[in-house]
XYZ file of C-alpha atoms in Angstrom:
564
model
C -2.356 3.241 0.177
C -1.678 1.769 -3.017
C -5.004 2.951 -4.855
C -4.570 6.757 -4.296
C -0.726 7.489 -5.384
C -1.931 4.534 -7.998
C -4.883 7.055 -9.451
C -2.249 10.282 -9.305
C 0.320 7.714 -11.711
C -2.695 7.529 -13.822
C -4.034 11.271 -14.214
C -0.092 11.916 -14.962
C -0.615 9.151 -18.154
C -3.614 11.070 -19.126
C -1.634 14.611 -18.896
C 0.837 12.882 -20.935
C -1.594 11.779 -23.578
C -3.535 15.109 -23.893
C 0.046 16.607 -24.787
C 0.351 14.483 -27.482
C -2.801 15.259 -28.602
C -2.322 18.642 -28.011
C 0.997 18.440 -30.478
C -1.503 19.801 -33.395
C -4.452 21.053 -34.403
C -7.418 18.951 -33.146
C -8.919 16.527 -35.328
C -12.557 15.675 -36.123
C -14.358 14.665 -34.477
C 9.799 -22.852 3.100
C 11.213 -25.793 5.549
C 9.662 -27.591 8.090
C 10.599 -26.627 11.722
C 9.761 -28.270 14.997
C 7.489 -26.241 17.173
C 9.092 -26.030 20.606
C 6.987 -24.516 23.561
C 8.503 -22.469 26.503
C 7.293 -20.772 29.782
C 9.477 -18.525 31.931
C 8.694 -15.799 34.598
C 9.285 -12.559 33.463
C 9.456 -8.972 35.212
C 5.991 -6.610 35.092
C 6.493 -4.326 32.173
C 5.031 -1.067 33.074
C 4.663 0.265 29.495
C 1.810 -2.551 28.771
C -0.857 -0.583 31.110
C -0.473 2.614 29.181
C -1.858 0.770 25.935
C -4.272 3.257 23.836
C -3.252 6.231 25.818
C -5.808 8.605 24.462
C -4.851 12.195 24.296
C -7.847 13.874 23.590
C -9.277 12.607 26.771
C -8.177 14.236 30.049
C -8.204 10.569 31.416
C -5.392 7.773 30.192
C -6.235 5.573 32.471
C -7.847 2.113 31.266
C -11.832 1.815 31.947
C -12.579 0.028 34.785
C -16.048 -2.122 33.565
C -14.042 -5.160 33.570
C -12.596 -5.505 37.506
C -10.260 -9.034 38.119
C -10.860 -11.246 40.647
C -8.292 -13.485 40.060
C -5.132 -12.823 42.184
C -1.654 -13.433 42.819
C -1.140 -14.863 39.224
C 2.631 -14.302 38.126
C 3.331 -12.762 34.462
C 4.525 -15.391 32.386
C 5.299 -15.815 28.532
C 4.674 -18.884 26.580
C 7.461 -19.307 23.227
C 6.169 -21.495 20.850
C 6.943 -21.818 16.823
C 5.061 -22.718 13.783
C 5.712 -22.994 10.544
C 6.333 -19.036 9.355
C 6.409 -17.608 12.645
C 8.011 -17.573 16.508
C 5.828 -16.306 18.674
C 6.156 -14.785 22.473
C 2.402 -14.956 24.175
C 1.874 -13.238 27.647
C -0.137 -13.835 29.955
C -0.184 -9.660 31.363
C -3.726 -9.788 28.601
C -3.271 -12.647 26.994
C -2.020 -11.404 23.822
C 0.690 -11.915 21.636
C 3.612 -9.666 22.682
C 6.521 -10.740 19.674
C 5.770 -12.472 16.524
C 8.585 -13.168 14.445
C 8.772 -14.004 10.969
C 10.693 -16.751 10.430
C 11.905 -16.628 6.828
C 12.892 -12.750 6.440
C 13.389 -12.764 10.291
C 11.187 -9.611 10.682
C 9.600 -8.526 14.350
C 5.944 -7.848 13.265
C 5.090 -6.466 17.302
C 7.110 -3.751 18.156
C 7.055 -1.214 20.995
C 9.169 1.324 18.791
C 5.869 3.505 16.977
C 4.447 6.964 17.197
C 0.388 5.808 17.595
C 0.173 5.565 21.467
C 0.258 2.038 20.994
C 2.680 -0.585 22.504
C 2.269 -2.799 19.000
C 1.178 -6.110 20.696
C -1.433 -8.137 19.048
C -4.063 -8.301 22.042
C -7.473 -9.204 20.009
C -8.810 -7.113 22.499
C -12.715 -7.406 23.733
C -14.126 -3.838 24.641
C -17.640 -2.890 26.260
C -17.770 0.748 25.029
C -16.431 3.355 22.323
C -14.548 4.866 25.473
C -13.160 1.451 25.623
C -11.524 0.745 22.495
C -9.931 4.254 22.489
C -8.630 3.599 26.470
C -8.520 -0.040 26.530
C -9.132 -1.599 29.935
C -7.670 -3.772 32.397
C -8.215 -6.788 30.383
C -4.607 -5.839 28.479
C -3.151 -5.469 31.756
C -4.354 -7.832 34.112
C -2.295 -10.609 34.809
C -4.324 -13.867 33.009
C -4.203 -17.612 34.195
C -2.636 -20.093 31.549
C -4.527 -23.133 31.868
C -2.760 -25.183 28.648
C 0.146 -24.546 26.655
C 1.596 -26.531 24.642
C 2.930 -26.482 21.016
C -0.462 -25.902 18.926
C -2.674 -24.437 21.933
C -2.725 -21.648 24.630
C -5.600 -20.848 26.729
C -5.932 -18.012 29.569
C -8.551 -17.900 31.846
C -9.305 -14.611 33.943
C -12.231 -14.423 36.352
C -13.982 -10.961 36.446
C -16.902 -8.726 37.833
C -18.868 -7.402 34.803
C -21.308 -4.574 36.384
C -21.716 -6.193 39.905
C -21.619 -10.030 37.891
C -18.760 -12.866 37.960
C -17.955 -13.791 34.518
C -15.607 -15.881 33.457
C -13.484 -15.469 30.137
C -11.080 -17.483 28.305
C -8.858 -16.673 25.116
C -7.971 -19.489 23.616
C -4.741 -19.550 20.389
C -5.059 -22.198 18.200
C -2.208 -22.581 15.830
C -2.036 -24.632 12.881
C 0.478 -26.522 10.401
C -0.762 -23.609 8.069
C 1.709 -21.135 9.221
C -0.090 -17.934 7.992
C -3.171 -18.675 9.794
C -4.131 -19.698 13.352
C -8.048 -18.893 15.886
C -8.921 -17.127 18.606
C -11.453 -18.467 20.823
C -13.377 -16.153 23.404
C -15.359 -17.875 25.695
C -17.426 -16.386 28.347
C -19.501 -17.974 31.224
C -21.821 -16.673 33.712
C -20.486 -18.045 37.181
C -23.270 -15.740 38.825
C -26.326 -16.357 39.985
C -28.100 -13.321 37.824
C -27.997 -13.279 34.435
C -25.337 -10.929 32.812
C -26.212 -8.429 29.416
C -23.516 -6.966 28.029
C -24.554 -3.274 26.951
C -26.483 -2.741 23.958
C -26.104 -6.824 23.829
C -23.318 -6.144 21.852
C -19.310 -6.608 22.328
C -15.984 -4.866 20.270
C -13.661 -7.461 19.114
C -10.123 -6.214 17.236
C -7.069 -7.104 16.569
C -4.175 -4.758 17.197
C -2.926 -0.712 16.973
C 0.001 -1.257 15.106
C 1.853 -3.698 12.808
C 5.471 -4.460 11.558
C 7.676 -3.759 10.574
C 9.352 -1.284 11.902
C 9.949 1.650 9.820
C 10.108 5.467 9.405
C 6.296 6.145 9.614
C 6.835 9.795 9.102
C 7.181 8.862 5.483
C 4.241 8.571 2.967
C 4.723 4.847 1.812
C 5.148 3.387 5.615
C 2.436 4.548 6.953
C -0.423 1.759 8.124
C -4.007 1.364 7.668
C -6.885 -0.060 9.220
C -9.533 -1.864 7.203
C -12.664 -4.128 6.923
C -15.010 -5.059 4.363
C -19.192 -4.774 4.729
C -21.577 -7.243 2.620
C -18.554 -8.199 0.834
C -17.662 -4.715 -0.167
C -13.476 -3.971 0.979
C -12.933 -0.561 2.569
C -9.531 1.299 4.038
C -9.845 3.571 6.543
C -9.221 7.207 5.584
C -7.512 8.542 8.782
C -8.004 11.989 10.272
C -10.327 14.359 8.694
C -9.465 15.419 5.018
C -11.403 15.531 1.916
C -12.563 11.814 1.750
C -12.951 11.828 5.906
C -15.135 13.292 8.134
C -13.625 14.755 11.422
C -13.806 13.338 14.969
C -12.541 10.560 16.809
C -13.929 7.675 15.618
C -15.991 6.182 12.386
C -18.210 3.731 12.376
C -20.131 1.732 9.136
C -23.018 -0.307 9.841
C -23.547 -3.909 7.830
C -22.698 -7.472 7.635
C -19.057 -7.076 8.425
C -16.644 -10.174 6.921
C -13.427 -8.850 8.465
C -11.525 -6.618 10.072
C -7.466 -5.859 10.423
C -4.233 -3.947 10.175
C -2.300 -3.385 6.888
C 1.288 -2.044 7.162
C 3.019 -1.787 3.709
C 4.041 -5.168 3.272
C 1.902 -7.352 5.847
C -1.795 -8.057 6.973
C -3.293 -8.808 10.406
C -7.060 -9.848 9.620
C -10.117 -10.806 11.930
C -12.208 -13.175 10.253
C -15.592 -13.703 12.005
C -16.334 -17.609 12.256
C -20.111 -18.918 12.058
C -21.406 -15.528 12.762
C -21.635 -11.776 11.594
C -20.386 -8.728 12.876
C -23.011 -5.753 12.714
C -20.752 -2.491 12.729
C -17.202 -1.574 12.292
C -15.640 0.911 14.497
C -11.836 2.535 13.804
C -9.529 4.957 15.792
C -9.946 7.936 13.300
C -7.670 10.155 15.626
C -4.750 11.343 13.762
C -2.261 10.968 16.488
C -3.705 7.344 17.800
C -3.281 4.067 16.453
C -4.542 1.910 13.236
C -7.152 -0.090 15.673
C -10.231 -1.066 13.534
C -12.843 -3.374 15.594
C -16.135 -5.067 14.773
C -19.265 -4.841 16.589
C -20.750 -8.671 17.507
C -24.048 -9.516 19.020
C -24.205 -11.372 22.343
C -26.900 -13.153 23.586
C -28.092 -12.395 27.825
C -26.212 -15.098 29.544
C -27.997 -16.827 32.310
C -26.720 -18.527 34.854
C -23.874 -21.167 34.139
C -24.589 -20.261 30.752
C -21.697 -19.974 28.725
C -20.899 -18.258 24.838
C -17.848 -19.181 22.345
C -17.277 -16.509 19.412
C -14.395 -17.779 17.203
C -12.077 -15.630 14.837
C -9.795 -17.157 12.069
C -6.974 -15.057 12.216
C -4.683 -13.973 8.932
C -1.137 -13.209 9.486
C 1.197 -12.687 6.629
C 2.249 -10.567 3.747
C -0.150 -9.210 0.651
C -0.045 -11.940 -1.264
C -3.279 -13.105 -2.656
C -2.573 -16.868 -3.521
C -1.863 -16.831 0.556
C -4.973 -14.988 1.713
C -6.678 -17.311 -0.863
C -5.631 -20.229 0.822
C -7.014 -19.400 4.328
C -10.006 -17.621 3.192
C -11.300 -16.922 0.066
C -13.497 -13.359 0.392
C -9.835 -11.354 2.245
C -8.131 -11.619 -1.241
C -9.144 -7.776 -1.766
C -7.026 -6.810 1.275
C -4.209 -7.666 -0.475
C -5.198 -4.337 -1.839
C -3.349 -5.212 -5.485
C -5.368 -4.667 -8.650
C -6.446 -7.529 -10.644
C -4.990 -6.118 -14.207
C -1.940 -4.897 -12.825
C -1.700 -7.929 -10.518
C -0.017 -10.388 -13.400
C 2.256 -7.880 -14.692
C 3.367 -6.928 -11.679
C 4.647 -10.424 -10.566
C 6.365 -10.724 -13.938
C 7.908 -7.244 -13.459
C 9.007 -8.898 -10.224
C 9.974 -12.031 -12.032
C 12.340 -10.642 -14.228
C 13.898 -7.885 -11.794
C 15.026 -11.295 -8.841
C 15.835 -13.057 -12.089
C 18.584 -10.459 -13.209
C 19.189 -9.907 -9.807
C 20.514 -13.473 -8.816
C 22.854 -13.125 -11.599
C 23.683 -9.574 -10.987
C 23.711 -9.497 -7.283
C 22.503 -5.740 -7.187
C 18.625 -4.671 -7.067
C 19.472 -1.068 -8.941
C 21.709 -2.813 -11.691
C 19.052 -4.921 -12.374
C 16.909 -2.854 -12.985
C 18.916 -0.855 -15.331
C 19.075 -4.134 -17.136
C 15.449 -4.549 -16.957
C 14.647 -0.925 -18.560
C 17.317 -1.863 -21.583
C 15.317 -4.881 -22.258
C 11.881 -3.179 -22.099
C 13.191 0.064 -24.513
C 14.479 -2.939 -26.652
C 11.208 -4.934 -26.633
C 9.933 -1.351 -27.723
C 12.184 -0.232 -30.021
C 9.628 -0.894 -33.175
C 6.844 1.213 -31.966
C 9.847 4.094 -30.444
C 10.496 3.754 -34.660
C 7.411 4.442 -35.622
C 7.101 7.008 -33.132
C 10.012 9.036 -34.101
C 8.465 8.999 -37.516
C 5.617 10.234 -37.135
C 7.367 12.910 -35.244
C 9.320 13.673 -37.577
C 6.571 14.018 -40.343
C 4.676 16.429 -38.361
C 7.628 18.425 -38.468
C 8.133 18.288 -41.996
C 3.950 19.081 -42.593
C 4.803 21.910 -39.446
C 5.347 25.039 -41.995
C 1.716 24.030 -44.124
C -0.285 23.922 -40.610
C 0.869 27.210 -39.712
C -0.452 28.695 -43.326
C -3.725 26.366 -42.444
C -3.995 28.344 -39.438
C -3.403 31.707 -40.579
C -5.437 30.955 -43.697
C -8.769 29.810 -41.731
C -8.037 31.327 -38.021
C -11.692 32.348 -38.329
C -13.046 29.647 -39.381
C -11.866 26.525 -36.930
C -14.364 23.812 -38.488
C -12.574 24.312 -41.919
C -9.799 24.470 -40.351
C -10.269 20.698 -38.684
C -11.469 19.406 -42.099
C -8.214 21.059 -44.137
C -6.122 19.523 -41.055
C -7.615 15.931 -40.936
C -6.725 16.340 -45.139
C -2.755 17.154 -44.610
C -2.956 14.750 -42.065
C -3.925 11.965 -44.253
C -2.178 12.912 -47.529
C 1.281 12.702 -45.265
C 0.040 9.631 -43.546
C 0.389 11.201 -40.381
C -0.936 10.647 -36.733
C -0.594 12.670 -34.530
C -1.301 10.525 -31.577
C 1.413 8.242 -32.763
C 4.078 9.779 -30.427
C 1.990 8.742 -27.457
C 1.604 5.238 -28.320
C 5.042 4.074 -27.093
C 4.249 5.459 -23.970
C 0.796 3.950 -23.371
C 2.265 0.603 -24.391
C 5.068 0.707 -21.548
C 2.629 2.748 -18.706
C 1.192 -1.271 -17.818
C 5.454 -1.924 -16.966
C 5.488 1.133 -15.059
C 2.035 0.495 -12.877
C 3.740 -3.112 -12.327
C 7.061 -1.726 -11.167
C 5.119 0.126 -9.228
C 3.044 -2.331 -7.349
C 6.281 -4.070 -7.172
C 8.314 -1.032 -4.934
C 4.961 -0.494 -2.802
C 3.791 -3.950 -1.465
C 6.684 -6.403 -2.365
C 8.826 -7.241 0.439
C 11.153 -8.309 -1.673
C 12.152 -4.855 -3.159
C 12.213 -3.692 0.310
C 15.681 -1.796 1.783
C 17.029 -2.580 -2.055
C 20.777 -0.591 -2.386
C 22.040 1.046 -5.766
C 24.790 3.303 -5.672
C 25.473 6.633 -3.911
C 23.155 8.555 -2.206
C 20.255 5.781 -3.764
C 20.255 3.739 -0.239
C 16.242 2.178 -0.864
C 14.876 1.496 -3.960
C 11.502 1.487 -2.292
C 11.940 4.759 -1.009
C 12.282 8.089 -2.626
C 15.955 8.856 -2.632
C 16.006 11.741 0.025
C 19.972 13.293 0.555
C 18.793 15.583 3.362
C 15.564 17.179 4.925
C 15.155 20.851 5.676
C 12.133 21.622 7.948
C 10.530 18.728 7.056
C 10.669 18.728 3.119
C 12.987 16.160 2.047
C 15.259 17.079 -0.728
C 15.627 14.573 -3.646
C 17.827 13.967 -6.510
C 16.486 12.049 -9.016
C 13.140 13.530 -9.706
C 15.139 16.827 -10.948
C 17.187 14.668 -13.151
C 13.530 12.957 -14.149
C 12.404 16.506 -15.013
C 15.538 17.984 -16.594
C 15.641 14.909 -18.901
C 11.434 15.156 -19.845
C 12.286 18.711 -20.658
C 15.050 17.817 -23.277
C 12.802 14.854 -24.865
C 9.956 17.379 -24.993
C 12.323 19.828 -26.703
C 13.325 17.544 -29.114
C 10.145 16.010 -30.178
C 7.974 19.089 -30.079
C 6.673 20.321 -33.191
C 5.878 24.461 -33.160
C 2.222 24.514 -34.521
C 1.671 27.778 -33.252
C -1.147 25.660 -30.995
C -1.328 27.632 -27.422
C -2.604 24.896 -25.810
C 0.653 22.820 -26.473
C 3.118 25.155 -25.414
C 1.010 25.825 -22.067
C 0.993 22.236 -21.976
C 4.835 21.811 -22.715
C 5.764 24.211 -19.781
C 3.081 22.638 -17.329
C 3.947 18.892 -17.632
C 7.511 19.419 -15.819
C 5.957 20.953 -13.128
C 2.958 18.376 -12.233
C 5.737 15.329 -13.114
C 7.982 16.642 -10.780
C 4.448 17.111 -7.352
C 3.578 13.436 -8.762
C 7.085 12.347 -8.860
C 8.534 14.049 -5.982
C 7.888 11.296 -3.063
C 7.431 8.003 -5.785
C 10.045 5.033 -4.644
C 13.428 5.585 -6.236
C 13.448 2.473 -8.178
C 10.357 4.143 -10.259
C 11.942 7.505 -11.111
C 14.969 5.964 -12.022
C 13.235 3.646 -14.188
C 11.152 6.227 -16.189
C 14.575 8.809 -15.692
C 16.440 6.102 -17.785
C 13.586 5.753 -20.521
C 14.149 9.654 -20.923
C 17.471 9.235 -21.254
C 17.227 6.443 -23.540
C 14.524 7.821 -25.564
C 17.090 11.155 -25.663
C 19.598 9.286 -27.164
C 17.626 7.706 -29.569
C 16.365 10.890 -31.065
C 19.962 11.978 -31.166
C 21.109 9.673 -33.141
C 17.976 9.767 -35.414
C 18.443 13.421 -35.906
C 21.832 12.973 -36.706
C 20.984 10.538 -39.753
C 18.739 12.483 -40.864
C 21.028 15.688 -41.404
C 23.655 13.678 -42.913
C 21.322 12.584 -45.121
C 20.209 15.796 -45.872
C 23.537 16.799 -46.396
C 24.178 14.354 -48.791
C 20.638 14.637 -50.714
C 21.724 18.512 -51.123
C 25.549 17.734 -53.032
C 23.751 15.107 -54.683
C 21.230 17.866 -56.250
C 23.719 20.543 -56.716
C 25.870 18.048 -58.564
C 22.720 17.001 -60.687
């Protein structure tokens, strides 16, 4: 998610560099808690056997390959807490049905989504493609629990597998890590034939969905499935656009490391243990779920044979010292750039530092964009000088252009001459800018992925600073605020800093940058617009005053000489 508004952030830097260039003529060349453990009876929830409901299929109804032979077992939940996290495990599939995390107190399973999905985390098994899109009765079959107690939980179900008993367990394994815990599967053959799974292969995956909860319909919300092949980390491009080929599902052959579930601040991952998968599979319909699965060889099972394939499982939020921590090669699902990485923790630093004296998000970072056009007020100096001596050298490079309009390599070499008798650069105006774009990609990566800017309040109609800063919505487009005011105020910098060269290319440039700001602009977080918005304004003052000094000193230079 991060990587492609990340790449539009830095074409906008380049447009914003080519102006400058374009200004003249070109040149030359947490605590401790006590797990507890809890099992009550519950009621049958009906809305668990719709899981997957696939609607481009005329059928909804879970595949019946797997068919239960275990009977009159009641639906039960098992409560149990670790470190990070309270979790709810059911026995209707075996799955996780409410995770809870502890220290922000944030429901990461929810049955409130849009993607056909009821948001448990089942680490489903599937036989077939029709399978992982349906489910099967696996999620809905009422499992036995055979232990539970504060660090394990095993179901047991007993089913026919093509005309063969088989017998599966799931076992949960949590650990004093709180951000990681296994999944066992373990099948045996209680037949007297031996049992092959088709294409002696079997999908394992984790979950549809993943908190927590939020408005999906916007940009930044939305989740992604993901995996990463001989080492190599891929996201899912859902649907069919540019980057995506259409259909229902993808698939990517290779050594597969992992598999999971990214929602914008949080990671459910699949680590394979002491094997490979050989294939990853993902839901690539637009209107299902996130689900992205592995493909894992299993051996024939003869009779009283049995198989164990073990996943380490990663829940917690994108932060890479954590992912580090359980498993080295799942630090690229963090999905954070390495050189924007350090400056975005210190952006991050400094905005909670300010804020825990403060107490407001939005003033602090008003704070933190004084400070930074402080820290930058040399190079803004030099900038607004070398603005101002292109202006001065303006009038001469409109007679150079006139004089050799026919001849543009004389032209370049008479430029690059003024330019250096005056001492003048004219890249120099772009410098300041280049020099604060690593503070804006941080403050950036900041709004996106850190939960703690997350539901941060300002001041009237500027509810989430992680969220563009939307007053109403007509027909779907969402009106905004302060990308106009971003706009209005890059108009008045660019009128006051422009120099009239008679250059073309600049003044198509001048009237063009507005307009692709305010497409880039228009859905950023409203902690970033009002961030660059206040450099504007900042930098507008600035040039005021500068402008001002200089015409009273221009005043006084001209009594001075009429005096003389």
């Amino acid at each position: 998610m991060e990587k492609r508004t990340l790449l539009a952030i830095l074409l906008t830097a380049i447009v914003w560099a080519s102006l400058f260039w374009l200004m003249g003529p070109k040149q030359g060349v947490q605590d401790d808690q006590d797990s507890t453990v809890q099992t009550d009876t519950v009621q049958d929830d009906k809305s668990n056997d719709n899981k997957n409901e696939n609607k481009n299929d005329k059928s909804a109804e879970p595949k019946k390959n797997w068919v239960s032979i275990s009977k009159n077992i009641k639906e039960e939940t098992v409560n149990l807490q670790t470190e990070k996290f309270a979790f709810t495990l059911s026995n209707k599939g075996a799955l996780i049905s409410k995770a809870n995390y502890i220290e922000r107190n944030i429901e990461l399973t929810s049955n409130e989504n849009q993607f056909n999905s009821n948001g448990y985390f089942d680490f489903s098994i599937h036989l077939s493609d029709d399978e992982f899109f349906q489910g099967n009765n696996l999620n809905s079959d009422n499992w036995k629990i055979e232990k539970a107690d504060d660090k394990v939980v095993q179901f047991a179900i007993s089913m026919i597998v093509d005309g063969n008993p088989i017998r599966i367990e799931k076992i949960y394994r949590f650990t004093d890590n709180g951000y990681e815990f296994t999944v066992d599967y373990r099948f045996t053959n209680t037949g007297k034939n031996p049992v092959k799974f088709k294409d002696s292969r079997i999908i394992f995956s984790p979950s549809d969905t993943l908190g927590p909860n939020l408005d999906y319909s916007k940009y930044y919300n939305l989740m992604t499935g993901f995996y990463s092949i001989d080492d190599s980390y891929s996201q899912n491009t859902k649907g069919s656009g540019f980057f995506s080929k259409a259909g229902d599902l993808k698939k990517e052959k290779g050594r597969v490391d992992y598999v999971g579930i990214m929602s914008r601040y949080f990671l459910l991952i699949m680590i394979p243990q002491n094997f490979i998968g050989t294939e990853t599979i993902f839901d690539n319909r637009e209107q299902g779920g996130f689900r992205t699965g592995m493909y894992v060889t299993m051996d024939e099972l003869l009779p009283d044979m049995e198989q164990t394939k073990s996943f380490k499982i990663y829940l917690g939020e994108k932060d890479k010292k954590t992912l580090k921590a359980v498993d080295p090669k799942i630090v690229k699902a963090s999905d954070v750039s390495m050189i924007i990485e350090p400056i975005r923790y210190f952006v991050i630093w400094c905005l909670l530092s300010i804020n825990s004296i403060i107490g407001n998000l939005g003033w602090s970072l008003i704070i933190f964009s004084i400070l930074t056009k402080i820290v930058f007020m040399p190079l803004t100096k030099k900038s607004t000088d070398s603005m101002k001596k292109m202006q001065e050298i303006a009038p001469q490079l409109k007679k150079l252009q006139a004089k050799y309009k026919d001849k543009p390599e004389v032209l370049q070499q008479e430029t690059v001459k003024l330019y250096k008798e005056y001492k003048v650069n004219p890249l120099g105006g772009c410098l300041p800018l280049l020099l604060q774009m690593p503070f804006f990609f941080g403050l950036y990566s900041g709004l996106i992925n850190s939960i703690d800017l997350w539901n941060a309040e300002f001041m009237l109609w500027i509810k989430d600073l992680s969220m563009p800063d939307t007053i109403y919505t007509i027909s779907g487009f969402d009106i905004n605020i302060l990308p106009v005011l971003m706009i209005v105020t890059t108009i008045i910098q660019q009128k006051q800093t422009m120099v009239d060269t008679g250059n073309q290319q600049q003044k198509i440039m001048m009237y063009m940058m507005p307009v692709i700001l305010l497409f880039v602009f228009w859905k950023m977080p409203s902690g970033l617009v009002l961030y660059w918005f206040l450099q504007n304004l900042y930098q507008i003052m600035h040039q005021f005053i500068v402008n001002k000094i200089g015409m009273s000193r221009k005043a006084i230079d001209n009594v001075s000489n009429k005096k003389s």
